[in-house]
Amino acid sequence: MTAPSPKLDPLNTAVLTIACPDRGGIVAAVSQFLFSHGANIIHSDQHSTDPAGGTFFMRMEFHLEGLDLAREPFERAFAQVVAVPFGMDWRLSYTAQPKRMAILVSRYDHCFLDLLWRIRRGELNVDIPLVLSNHEDLRRDAEMFGLPFHVVPVTRENKAEAEAEQVRLLREAGVEFAVLARYMQILSGDFLRAFARPVINIHHSFLPAFVGANPYRAAFARGVKLIGATSHYVTEELDAGPIIAQDVIPVTHRETPDTLMRLGRDVERQVLARAVKAHVEDRVLVQGNKTVVF
Ligand SMILES: Nc1nc2c(c(=O)[nH]1)N[C@@H](CN(C=O)c1ccc(C(=O)N[C@@H](CCC(=O)O)C(=O)O)cc1)CN2
C-alpha cells in the first residue's frame, strides 16, 4: 500500500516558458532536468513553427513541493544545464507571486469593471497597485474596490509630460504589465520604450478590420454582419501589435452605431479578460508580430 501523495498546493507551482531553435531532445532535456530536481510536471504544451529548423515554443507548469534546490540555484542550474546549450530564451514565473498589473482607463467602464469583478472572484492572479486615467469619471469605481486612482490629463500640448508622469507612477509602483481598458489615448513610442513592459489593449473591432478610434461607426457604414473585439499587445503602430485573443458576434441590418456599441461591450469584456488571463498565466509567447497561446 503506497502512501498517498502529499496534498499539493495549487499556488505552489512555477511556469517555465521557452523559445529556442527547434531541434531534437528539447522536451527530454527539460523534463529530465525538472525530474532530476524533484519537480512534478502537471502541464506541458509545445509548438514548433517548423521542425526542420523553425522556432520551438514550450510551456511547462510544475509543482515546487519536491524541489531539491532553492529558486536561485535552481534557475542557475537550469541556465547552465539546459538553457544555454539549447540557445533558449526562457522565463520562470511563480504562481505564489501575483503579477503586478496597472489598468489604464478613460471614460468607458465596462472592461474596467469586468476586470475588477473577475479579480474579486479570484479569476485573475494579479495585484493592482494603481489605476491610471486621463479623466475623473471612474475614480469612485476604483476607490469602491480600494484601488489608488491617479488622474493624469493628456492633451496634444502636454502629451510628453503627461506620459512621463504616467511612466513614473507605473515604474514607482513596480508594475509588471499594463492593461488599456478602453483607454482612449495613443501611447507614444517614447512611452512604450520608457515603460518597457507589456501593454495589453482591447480594440473594439475584429482586427485588422476597422483600426482607429471609431470602429463601430465604420462597421455600421460597411454594413457588416459580424462585429468583434481584438486584444493585442500594444506597439507604436496603432492597433497593429501581436494578437492575443479575438471573438465576434453576429449583427443584423436592424442595428445602429449605438446598438452595435452596446452589443460590442460584451464581446470586448470577454476578449480582454481572456487575453489578460492568458498573459497572467504565462500562456502567451510572442514571435515577431504573432503569438503562440497555449
Ligand atoms: N501605441 C498605441 N497606443 C494605443 C493603441 C495601440 O494599438 N498602440 N490602442 C489604443 C486604443 N484605441 C483603439 O483600440 C484607440 C484609442 C484612441 C485613438 C485616438 O485616436 N485617440 C486620440 C484622442 C481621443 C480622445 O482624446 O478621446 C489621440 O490619441 O489623439 C485611437 C485608437 C490605445 N492606445
mmCIF file of N, CA, C and O in Angstrom, residues 2 13 18 49-50 73 98 102 111 119 152 174 188 193 254 256 266 283:
data_model
loop_
_atom_site.group_PDB
_atom_site.id
_atom_site.type_symbol
_atom_site.label_atom_id
_atom_site.label_comp_id
_atom_site.label_asym_id
_atom_site.label_seq_id
_atom_site.Cartn_x
_atom_site.Cartn_y
_atom_site.Cartn_z
ATOM 1 N N THR A 2 0.892 2.015 -1.116
ATOM 2 C CA THR A 2 1.801 3.188 -1.153
ATOM 3 C C THR A 2 1.111 4.347 -0.431
ATOM 4 O O THR A 2 -0.111 4.513 -0.493
ATOM 5 N N THR A 13 3.267 26.462 -7.510
ATOM 6 C CA THR A 13 3.765 25.929 -8.782
ATOM 7 C C THR A 13 4.590 27.008 -9.467
ATOM 8 O O THR A 13 4.568 28.188 -9.102
ATOM 9 N N ILE A 18 9.552 28.748 -22.751
ATOM 10 C CA ILE A 18 10.796 28.614 -23.511
ATOM 11 C C ILE A 18 10.558 28.899 -24.991
ATOM 12 O O ILE A 18 9.511 28.505 -25.539
ATOM 13 N N THR A 49 7.298 25.916 -35.003
ATOM 14 C CA THR A 49 6.856 26.594 -36.237
ATOM 15 C C THR A 49 7.283 25.789 -37.465
ATOM 16 O O THR A 49 6.654 25.877 -38.507
ATOM 17 N N ASP A 50 8.419 25.061 -37.330
ATOM 18 C CA ASP A 50 8.899 24.237 -38.448
ATOM 19 C C ASP A 50 9.952 23.271 -37.919
ATOM 20 O O ASP A 50 11.086 23.677 -37.656
ATOM 21 N N PRO A 73 19.518 28.949 -7.044
ATOM 22 C CA PRO A 73 20.401 27.885 -7.558
ATOM 23 C C PRO A 73 19.699 27.002 -8.593
ATOM 24 O O PRO A 73 20.311 26.545 -9.551
ATOM 25 N N PRO A 98 1.613 36.963 -7.311
ATOM 26 C CA PRO A 98 0.693 37.555 -8.290
ATOM 27 C C PRO A 98 1.411 38.634 -9.096
ATOM 28 O O PRO A 98 2.204 39.400 -8.554
ATOM 29 N N ALA A 102 -1.217 47.198 -13.813
ATOM 30 C CA ALA A 102 -1.887 48.500 -13.778
ATOM 31 C C ALA A 102 -2.979 48.494 -14.840
ATOM 32 O O ALA A 102 -2.850 47.838 -15.880
ATOM 33 N N CYS A 111 -15.074 47.405 -19.523
ATOM 34 C CA CYS A 111 -13.918 46.493 -19.438
ATOM 35 C C CYS A 111 -13.234 46.621 -18.081
ATOM 36 O O CYS A 111 -12.772 45.627 -17.504
ATOM 37 N N ILE A 119 -11.212 39.837 -10.827
ATOM 38 C CA ILE A 119 -10.150 39.773 -9.816
ATOM 39 C C ILE A 119 -10.772 39.456 -8.462
ATOM 40 O O ILE A 119 -10.306 38.582 -7.725
ATOM 41 N N VAL A 152 -4.080 61.700 -14.786
ATOM 42 C CA VAL A 152 -3.056 62.470 -15.497
ATOM 43 C C VAL A 152 -3.705 62.977 -16.782
ATOM 44 O O VAL A 152 -3.851 62.209 -17.750
ATOM 45 N N GLY A 174 6.167 49.529 -9.326
ATOM 46 C CA GLY A 174 6.671 48.194 -9.661
ATOM 47 C C GLY A 174 5.722 47.408 -10.548
ATOM 48 O O GLY A 174 5.591 46.186 -10.433
ATOM 49 N N SER A 188 2.711 56.877 -27.071
ATOM 50 C CA SER A 188 3.828 57.170 -27.981
ATOM 51 C C SER A 188 4.898 56.092 -27.874
ATOM 52 O O SER A 188 4.950 55.320 -26.898
ATOM 53 N N ARG A 193 8.849 52.711 -24.872
ATOM 54 C CA ARG A 193 10.261 52.410 -24.604
ATOM 55 C C ARG A 193 10.611 52.699 -23.145
ATOM 56 O O ARG A 193 11.331 51.945 -22.512
ATOM 57 N N ARG A 254 -30.706 45.649 -38.633
ATOM 58 C CA ARG A 254 -31.546 46.433 -37.725
ATOM 59 C C ARG A 254 -30.711 47.298 -36.771
ATOM 60 O O ARG A 254 -31.243 48.168 -36.104
ATOM 61 N N THR A 256 -27.945 49.969 -35.143
ATOM 62 C CA THR A 256 -27.439 51.325 -35.377
ATOM 63 C C THR A 256 -26.035 51.392 -34.780
ATOM 64 O O THR A 256 -25.651 50.471 -34.042
ATOM 65 N N ASP A 266 -20.099 43.577 -24.633
ATOM 66 C CA ASP A 266 -19.982 42.238 -24.022
ATOM 67 C C ASP A 266 -18.807 41.469 -24.609
ATOM 68 O O ASP A 266 -18.035 40.830 -23.882
ATOM 69 N N ARG A 283 0.806 32.087 -20.696
ATOM 70 C CA ARG A 283 0.426 31.188 -21.816
ATOM 71 C C ARG A 283 0.732 31.819 -23.167
ATOM 72 O O ARG A 283 0.568 31.175 -24.196
#
